[in-house]
CSV table of C-alpha atoms and ligand atoms in Angstrom, one decimal:
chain,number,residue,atom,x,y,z
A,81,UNK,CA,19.5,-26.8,19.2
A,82,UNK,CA,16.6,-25.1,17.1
A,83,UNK,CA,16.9,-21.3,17.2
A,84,UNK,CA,13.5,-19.6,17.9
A,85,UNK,CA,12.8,-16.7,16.1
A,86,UNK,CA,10.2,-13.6,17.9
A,87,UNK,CA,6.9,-13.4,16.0
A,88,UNK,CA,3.5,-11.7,16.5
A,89,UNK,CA,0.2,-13.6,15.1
A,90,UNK,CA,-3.3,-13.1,15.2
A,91,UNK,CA,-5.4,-14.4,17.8
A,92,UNK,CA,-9.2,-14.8,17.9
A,93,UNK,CA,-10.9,-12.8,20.6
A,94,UNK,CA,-14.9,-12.2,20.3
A,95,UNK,CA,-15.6,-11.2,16.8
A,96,UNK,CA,-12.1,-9.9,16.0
A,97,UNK,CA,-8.3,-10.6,16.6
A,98,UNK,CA,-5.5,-9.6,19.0
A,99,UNK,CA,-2.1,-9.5,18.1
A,100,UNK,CA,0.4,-11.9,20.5
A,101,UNK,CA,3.9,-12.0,20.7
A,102,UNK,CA,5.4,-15.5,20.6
A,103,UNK,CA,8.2,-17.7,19.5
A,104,UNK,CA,8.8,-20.1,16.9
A,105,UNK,CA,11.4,-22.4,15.1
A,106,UNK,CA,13.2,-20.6,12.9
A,107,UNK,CA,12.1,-22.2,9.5
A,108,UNK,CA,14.4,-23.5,6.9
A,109,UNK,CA,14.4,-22.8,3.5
A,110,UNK,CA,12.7,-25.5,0.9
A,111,UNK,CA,13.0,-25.9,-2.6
A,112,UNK,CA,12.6,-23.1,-4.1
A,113,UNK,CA,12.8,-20.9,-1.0
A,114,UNK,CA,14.8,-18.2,0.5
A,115,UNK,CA,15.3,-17.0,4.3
A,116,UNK,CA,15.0,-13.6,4.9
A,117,UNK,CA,16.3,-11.7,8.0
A,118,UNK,CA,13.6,-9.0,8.7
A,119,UNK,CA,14.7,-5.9,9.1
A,120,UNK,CA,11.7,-3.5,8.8
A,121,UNK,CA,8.2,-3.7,8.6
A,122,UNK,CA,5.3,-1.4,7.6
A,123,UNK,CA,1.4,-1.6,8.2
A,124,UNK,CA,-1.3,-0.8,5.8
A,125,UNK,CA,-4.9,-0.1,6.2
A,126,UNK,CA,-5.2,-4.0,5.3
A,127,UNK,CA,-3.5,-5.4,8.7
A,128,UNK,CA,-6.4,-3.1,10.9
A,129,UNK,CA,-9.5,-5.3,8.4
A,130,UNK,CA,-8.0,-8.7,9.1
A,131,UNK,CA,-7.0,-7.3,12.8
A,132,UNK,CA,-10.5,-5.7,12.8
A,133,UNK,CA,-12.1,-8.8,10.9
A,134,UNK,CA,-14.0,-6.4,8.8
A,135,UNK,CA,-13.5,-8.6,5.3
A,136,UNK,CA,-14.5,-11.5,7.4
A,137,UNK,CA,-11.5,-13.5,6.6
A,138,UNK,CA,-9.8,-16.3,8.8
A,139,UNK,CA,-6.4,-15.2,9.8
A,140,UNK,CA,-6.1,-17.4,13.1
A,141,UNK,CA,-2.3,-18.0,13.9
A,142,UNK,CA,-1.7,-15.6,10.8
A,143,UNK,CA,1.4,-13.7,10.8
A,144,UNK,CA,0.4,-10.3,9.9
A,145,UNK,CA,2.1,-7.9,7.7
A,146,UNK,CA,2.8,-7.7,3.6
A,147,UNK,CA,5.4,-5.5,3.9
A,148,UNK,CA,8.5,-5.9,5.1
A,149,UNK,CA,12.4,-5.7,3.8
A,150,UNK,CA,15.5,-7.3,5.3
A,151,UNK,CA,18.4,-9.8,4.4
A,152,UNK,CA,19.1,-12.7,2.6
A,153,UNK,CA,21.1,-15.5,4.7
A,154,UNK,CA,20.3,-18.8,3.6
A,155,UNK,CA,18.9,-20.2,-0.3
A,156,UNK,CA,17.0,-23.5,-0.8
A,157,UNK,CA,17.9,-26.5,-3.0
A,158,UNK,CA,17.7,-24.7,-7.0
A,159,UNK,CA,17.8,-21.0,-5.6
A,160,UNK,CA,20.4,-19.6,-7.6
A,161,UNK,CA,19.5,-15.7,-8.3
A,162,UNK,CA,19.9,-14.9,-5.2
A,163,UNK,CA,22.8,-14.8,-2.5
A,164,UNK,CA,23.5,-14.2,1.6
A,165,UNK,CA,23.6,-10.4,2.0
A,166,UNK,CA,21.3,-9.7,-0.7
A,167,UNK,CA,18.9,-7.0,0.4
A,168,UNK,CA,15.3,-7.5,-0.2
A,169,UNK,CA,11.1,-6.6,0.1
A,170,UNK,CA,8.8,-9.5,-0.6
A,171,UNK,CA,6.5,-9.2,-3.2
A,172,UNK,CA,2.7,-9.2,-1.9
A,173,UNK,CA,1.2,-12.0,-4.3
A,174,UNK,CA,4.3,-14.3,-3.5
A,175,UNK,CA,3.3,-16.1,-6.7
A,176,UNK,CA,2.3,-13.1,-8.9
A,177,UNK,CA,5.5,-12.4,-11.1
A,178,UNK,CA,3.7,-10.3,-14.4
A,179,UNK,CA,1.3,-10.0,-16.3
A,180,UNK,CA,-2.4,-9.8,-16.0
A,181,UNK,CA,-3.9,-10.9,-12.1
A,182,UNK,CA,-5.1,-14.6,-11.9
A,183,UNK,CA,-7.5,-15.8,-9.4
A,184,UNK,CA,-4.6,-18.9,-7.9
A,185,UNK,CA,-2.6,-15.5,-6.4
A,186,UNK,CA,-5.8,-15.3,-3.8
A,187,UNK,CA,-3.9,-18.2,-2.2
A,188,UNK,CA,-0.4,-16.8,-2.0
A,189,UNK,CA,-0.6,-12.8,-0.6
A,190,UNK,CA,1.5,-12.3,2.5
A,191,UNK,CA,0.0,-11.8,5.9
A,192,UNK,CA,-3.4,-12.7,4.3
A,193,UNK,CA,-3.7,-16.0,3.3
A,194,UNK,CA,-0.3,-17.3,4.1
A,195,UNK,CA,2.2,-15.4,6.8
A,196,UNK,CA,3.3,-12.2,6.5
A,197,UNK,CA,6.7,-10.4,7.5
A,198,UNK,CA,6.6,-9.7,11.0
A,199,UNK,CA,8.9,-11.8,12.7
A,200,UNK,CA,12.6,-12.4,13.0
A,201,UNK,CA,12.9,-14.5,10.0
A,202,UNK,CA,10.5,-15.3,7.1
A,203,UNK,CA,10.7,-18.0,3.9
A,204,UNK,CA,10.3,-16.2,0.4
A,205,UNK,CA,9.6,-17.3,-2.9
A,206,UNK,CA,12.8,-17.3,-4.4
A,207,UNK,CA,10.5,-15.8,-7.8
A,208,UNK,CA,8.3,-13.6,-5.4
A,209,UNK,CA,11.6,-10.8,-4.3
A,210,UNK,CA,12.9,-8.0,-5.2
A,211,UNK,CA,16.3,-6.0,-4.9
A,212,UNK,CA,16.6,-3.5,-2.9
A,213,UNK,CA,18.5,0.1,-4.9
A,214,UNK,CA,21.1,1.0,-2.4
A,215,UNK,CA,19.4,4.4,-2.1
A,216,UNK,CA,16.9,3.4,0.2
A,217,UNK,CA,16.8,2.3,3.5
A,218,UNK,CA,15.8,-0.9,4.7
A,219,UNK,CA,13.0,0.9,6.9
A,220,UNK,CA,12.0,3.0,2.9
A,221,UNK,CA,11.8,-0.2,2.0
A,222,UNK,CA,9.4,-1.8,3.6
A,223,UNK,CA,7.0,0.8,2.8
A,224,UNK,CA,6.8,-0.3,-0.7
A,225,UNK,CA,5.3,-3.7,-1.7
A,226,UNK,CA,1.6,-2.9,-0.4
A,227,UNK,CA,0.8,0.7,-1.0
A,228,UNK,CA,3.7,2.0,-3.5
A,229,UNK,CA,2.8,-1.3,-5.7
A,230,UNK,CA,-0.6,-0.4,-5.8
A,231,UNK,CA,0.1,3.4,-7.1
A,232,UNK,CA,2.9,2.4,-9.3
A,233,UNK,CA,-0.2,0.0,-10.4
A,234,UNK,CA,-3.0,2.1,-11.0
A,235,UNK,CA,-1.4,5.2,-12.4
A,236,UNK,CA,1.1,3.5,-14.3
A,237,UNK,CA,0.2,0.0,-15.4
A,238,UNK,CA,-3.6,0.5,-15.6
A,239,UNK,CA,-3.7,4.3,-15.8
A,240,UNK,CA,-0.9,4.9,-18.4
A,241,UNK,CA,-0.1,8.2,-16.8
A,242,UNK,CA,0.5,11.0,-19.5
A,243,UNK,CA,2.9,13.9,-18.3
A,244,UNK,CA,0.9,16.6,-17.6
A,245,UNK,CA,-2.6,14.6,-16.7
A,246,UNK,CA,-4.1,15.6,-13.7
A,247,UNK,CA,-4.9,13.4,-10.6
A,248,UNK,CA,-6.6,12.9,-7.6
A,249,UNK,CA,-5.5,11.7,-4.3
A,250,UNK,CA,-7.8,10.7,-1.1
A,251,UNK,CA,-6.2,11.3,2.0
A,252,UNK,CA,-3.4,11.3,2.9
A,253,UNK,CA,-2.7,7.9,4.2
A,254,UNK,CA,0.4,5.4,2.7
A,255,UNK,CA,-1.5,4.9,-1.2
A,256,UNK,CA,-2.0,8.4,-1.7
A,257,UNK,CA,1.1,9.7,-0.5
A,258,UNK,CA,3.1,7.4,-2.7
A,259,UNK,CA,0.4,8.4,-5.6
A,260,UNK,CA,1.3,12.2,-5.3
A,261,UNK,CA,5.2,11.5,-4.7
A,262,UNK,CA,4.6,9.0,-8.1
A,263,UNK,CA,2.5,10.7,-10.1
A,264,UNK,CA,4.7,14.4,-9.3
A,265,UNK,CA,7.5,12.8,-10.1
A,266,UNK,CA,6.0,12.0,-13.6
A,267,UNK,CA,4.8,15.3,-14.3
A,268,UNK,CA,1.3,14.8,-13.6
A,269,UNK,CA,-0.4,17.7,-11.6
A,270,UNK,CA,-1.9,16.1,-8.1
A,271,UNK,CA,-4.8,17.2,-6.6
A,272,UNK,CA,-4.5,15.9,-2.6
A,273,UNK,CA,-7.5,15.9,-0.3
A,274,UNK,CA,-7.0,15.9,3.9
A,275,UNK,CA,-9.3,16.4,6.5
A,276,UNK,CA,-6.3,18.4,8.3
A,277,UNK,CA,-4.8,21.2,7.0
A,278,UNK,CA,-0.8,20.7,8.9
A,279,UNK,CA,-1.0,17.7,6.4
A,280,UNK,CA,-1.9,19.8,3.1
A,281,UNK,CA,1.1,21.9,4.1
A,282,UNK,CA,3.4,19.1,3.8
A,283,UNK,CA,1.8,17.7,0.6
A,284,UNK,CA,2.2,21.1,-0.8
A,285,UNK,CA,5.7,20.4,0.1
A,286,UNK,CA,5.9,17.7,-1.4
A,287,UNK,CA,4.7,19.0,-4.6
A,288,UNK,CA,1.0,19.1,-4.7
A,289,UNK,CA,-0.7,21.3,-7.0
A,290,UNK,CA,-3.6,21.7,-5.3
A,291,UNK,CA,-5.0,20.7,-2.2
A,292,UNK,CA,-8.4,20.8,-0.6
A,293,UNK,CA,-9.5,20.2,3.1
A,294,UNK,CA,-12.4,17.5,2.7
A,295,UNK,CA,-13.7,17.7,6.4
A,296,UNK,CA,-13.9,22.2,5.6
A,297,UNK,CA,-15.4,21.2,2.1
A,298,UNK,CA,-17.6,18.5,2.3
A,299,UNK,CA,-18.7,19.4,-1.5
A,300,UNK,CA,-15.2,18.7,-2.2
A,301,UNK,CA,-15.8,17.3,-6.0
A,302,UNK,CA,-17.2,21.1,-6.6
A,303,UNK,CA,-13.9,22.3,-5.8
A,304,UNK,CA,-12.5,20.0,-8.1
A,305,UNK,CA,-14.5,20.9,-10.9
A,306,UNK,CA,-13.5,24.5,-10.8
A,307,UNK,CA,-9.6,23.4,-10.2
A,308,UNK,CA,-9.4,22.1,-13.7
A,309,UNK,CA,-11.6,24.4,-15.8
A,310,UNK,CA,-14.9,22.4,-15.4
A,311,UNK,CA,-13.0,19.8,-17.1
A,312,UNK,CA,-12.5,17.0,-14.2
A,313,UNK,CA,-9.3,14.9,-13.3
A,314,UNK,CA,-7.6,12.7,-15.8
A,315,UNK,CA,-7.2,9.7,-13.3
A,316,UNK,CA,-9.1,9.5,-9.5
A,317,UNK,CA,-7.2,7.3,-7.0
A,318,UNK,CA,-10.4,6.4,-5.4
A,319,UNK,CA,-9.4,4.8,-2.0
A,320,UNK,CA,-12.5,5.6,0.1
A,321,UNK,CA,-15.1,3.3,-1.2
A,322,UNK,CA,-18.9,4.0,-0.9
A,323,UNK,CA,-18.7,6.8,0.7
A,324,UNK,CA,-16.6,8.6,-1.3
A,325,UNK,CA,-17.3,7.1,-4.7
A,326,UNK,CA,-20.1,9.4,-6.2
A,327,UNK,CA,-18.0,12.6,-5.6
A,328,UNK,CA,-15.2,10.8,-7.4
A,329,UNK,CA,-17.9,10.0,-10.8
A,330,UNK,CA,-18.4,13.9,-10.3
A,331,UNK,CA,-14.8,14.4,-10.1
A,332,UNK,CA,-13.2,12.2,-13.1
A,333,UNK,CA,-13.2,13.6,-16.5
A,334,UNK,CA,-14.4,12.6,-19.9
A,335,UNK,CA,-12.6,9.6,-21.1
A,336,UNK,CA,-10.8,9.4,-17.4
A,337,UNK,CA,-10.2,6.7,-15.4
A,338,UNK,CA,-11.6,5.5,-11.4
A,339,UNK,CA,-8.7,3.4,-9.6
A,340,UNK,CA,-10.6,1.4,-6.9
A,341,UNK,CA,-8.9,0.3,-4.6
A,342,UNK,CA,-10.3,1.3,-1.0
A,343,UNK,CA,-12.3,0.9,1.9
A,344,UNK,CA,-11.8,3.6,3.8
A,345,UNK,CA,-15.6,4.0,4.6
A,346,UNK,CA,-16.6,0.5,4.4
A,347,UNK,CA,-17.2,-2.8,2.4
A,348,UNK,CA,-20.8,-1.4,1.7
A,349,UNK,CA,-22.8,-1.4,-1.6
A,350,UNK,CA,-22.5,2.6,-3.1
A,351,UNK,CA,-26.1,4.0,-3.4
A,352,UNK,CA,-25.2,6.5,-5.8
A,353,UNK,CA,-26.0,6.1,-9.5
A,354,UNK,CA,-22.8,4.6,-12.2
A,355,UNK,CA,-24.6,6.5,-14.7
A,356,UNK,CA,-22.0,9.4,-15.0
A,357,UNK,CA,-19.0,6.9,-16.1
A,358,UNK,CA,-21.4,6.2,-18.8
A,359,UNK,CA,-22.3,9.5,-19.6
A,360,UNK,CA,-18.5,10.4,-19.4
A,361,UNK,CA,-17.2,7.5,-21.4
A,362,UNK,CA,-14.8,6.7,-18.0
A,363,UNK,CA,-14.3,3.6,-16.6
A,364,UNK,CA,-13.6,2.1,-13.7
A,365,UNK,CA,-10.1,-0.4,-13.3
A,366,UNK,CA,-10.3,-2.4,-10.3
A,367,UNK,CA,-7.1,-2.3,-8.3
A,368,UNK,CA,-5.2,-5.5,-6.0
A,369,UNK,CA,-1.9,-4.5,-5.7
A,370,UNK,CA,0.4,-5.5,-8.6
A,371,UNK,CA,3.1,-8.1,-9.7
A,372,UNK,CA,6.7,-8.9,-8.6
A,373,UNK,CA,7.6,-7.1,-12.6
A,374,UNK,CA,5.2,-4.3,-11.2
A,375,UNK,CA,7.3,-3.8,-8.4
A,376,UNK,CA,10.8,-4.0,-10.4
A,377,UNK,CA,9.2,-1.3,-12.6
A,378,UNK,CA,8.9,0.8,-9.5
A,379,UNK,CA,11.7,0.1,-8.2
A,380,UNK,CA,13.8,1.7,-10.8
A,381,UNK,CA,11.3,4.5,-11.7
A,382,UNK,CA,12.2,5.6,-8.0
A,383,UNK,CA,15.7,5.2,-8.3
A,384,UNK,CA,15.6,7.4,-11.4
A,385,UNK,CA,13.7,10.2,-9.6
A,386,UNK,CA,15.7,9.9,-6.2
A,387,UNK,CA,12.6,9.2,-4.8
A,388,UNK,CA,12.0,8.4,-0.5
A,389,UNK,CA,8.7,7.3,1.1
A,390,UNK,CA,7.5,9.3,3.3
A,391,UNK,CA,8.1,7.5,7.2
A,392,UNK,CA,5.6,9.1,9.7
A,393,UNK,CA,6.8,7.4,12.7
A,394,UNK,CA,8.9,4.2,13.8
A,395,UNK,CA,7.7,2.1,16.1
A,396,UNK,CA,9.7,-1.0,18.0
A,397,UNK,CA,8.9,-4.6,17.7
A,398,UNK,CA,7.8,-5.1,21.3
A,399,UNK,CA,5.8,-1.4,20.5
A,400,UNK,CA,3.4,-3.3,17.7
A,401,UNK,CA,0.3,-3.0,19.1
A,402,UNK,CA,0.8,0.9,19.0
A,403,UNK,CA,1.7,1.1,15.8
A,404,UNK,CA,-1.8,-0.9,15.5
A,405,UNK,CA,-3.4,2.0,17.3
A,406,UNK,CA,-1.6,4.9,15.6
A,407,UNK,CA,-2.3,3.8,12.6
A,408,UNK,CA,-6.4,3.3,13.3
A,409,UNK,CA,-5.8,6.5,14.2
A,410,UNK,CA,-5.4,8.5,11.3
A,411,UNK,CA,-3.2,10.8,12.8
A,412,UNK,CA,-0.4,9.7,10.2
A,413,UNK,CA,0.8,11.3,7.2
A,414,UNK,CA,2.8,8.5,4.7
A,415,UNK,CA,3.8,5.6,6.3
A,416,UNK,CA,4.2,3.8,9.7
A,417,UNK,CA,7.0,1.6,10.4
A,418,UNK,CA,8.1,-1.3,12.8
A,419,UNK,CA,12.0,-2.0,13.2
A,420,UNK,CA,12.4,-5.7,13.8
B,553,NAP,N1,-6.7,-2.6,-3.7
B,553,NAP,C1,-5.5,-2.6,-3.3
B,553,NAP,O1,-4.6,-3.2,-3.9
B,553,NAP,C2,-5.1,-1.8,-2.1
B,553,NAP,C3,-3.8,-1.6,-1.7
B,553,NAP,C4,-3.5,-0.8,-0.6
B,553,NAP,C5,-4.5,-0.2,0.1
B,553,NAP,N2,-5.8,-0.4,-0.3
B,553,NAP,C6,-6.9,0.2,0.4
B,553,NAP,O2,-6.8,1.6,0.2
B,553,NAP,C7,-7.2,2.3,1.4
B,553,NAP,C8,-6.0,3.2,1.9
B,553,NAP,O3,-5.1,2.3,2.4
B,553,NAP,P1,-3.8,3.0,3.2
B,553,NAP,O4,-3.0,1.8,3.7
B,553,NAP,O5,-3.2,4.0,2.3
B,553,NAP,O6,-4.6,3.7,4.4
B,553,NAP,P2,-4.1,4.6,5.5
B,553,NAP,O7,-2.6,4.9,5.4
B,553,NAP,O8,-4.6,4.0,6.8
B,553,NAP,O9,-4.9,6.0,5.2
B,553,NAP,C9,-5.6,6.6,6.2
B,553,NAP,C10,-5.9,8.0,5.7
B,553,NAP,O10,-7.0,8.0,4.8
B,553,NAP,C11,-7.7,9.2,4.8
B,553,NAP,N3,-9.1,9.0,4.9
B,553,NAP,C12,-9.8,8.3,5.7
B,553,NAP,N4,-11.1,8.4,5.4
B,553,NAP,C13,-11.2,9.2,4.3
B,553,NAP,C14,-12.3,9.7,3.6
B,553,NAP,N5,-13.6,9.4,3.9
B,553,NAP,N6,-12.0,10.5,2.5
B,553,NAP,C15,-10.8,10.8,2.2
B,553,NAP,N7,-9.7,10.3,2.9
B,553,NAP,C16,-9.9,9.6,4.0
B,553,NAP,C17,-7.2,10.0,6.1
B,553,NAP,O11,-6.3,11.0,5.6
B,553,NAP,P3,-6.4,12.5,6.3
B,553,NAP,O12,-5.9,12.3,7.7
B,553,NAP,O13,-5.4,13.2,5.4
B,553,NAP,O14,-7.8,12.9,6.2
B,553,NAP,C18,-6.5,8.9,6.9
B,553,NAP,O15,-5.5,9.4,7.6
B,553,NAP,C19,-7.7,1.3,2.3
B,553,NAP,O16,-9.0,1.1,2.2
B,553,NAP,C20,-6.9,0.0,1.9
B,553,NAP,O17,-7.6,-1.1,2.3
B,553,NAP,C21,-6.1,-1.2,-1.3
């Protein structure tokens, strides 16, 4: 008899989708494959567009989710690095294993184009996992392959972090978090905005330098000026998008560095001028995530600095749709997990 395995997938309804819970045949591993047991999940931004439909992209029947960590217990025909009991994360480009991004990975990024990790059991690339240190926790984990990825990426990779430098962080959601717990841990000095001050306390706490409320200071890049001697940040983690974007050319430095990569206020076109990266000799390094070698990179720079993602709240698998809604919210401070 076929076991069936408890997922949740995206429905169309009106202009949108809904999540359902459903069953399906527990698949079996290819060539090349490996079956995962899922033990954790956690949301991004990114599973409220596609649930939302805001990038306008077809996800009917998609399983949702990027993130996710678990167990090995079965390999494919040639699978050899990797055995039952083996604990993993999938890597977000399933085929995107180093160097510099190629357009083919657009076909291969988990709960986007092809299915993602929430359900019981899900088939990996055998080339697109990573180990899990025995430090962490399967729920730590999951937090990692969407938004630690893509601040290991742009701070690291891209942003060639100098000890020292100065950074800032929008928000307070899951990238910036991990980019103040990062970019801390390397010496850097992190300027965190919120627009709630409970949650400057604890990113003070977590070793913030400074920290401004954005909703109390609306001219929020003036206080950034005057935080680093009229000199600007080294590196601006720019996660908002349009409506954020000309305070961040006010913010960065000369010879600093823009990390987009978010749509926090929309998929709109910026109105404001580019004319200050010029005048600044700045640039701008567009941002998707990163690469399974990325992600080993990561890996072990956390395990050198003892470092633990920050887990807002856990939520069940039959409790998805509220994690959904907690996380539209905003209310969270890190991450937001789902136990499978
Ligand atoms: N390019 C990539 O590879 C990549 C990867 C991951 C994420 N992203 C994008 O990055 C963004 C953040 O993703 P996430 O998963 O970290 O989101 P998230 O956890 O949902 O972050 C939500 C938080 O962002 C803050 N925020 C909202 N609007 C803001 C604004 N106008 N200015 C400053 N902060 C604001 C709020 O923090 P407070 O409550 O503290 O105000 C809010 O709680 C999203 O747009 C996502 O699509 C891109």
């Amino acid at each position: 008899m076929t076991d069936l395995d408890r997922i949740w997938q995206l429905q169309p309804e009106g202009q949108a989708y809904r999540l359902e819970q459903t069953t399906r045949p527990r698949p079996v591993p290819g060539a090349g494959e490996v079956l995962v047991r899922v033990h954790a999940v956690s949301l991004n931004y990114r599973d409220l567009i596609n649930l939302r439909n805001t990038a306008g992209r077809n996800v009917t029947g998609r399983i949702p989710a990027s993130d996710g960590a678990g167990v090995v217990v079965a390999c494919g025909p040639g699978v050899s690095n990797w055995t039952p009991g083996d604990r993993v994360c999938g890597s977000f480009f399933q085929t995107w294993e180093s160097g510099p991004f190629e357009v083919r990975h657009h076909q291969h990024d988990l709960g986007g184009t092809i299915d993602g990790m929430l359900a019981e059991h899900v088939l990996l690339s055998a080339t697109g996992m990573v180990r899990i240190p025995d430090y962490l926790s399967d729920a730590e984990a999951a937090t990692l392959p969407c938004a630690a990825v893509t601040a290991w990426q742009s701070l690291f990779v891209r942003g060639q972090l100098q000890r020292d430098a100065t950074v800032l962080a929008l928000g307070t959601g899951g990238v910036s978090v991990f980019v103040l717990q990062l970019a801390t841990a390397a010496g850097a000095r992190v300027i965190i905005t919120s627009s709630r001050d409970e949650k400057l306390v604890r990113a003070r706490e977590l070793g913030a330098w400074q920290t401004i409320n954005y909703s109390a200071t609306p001219d929020w890049e003036k206080e950034v000026w005057q935080m680093t001697g009229h000199q600007g940040v080294d590196h601006v983690m720019e996660v908002g998008g349009p409506g954020t974007l000309e305070k961040s050319l006010k913010s960065v430095s000369a010879s600093g560095q823009i990390a987009l990569i978010g749509v926090l206020t929309g998929f709109g076109a910026p109105s404001c001028s580019l004319f200050p990266l010029v005048a600044k000799n700045a640039r701008f390094d567009g941002i998707y995530v990163g690469s399974r070698t990325d992600f080993e990179h990561l890996m072990a720079f956390m395990t050198t600095h003892q470092i633990h993602p920050v887990i807002d709240r856990e939520f069940s698998f039959a409790e998805t749709p509220a994690a959904y809604e907690y996380l539209a919210s905003g209310d969270h401070f890190g991450k937001i997990v789902i136990r499978v």
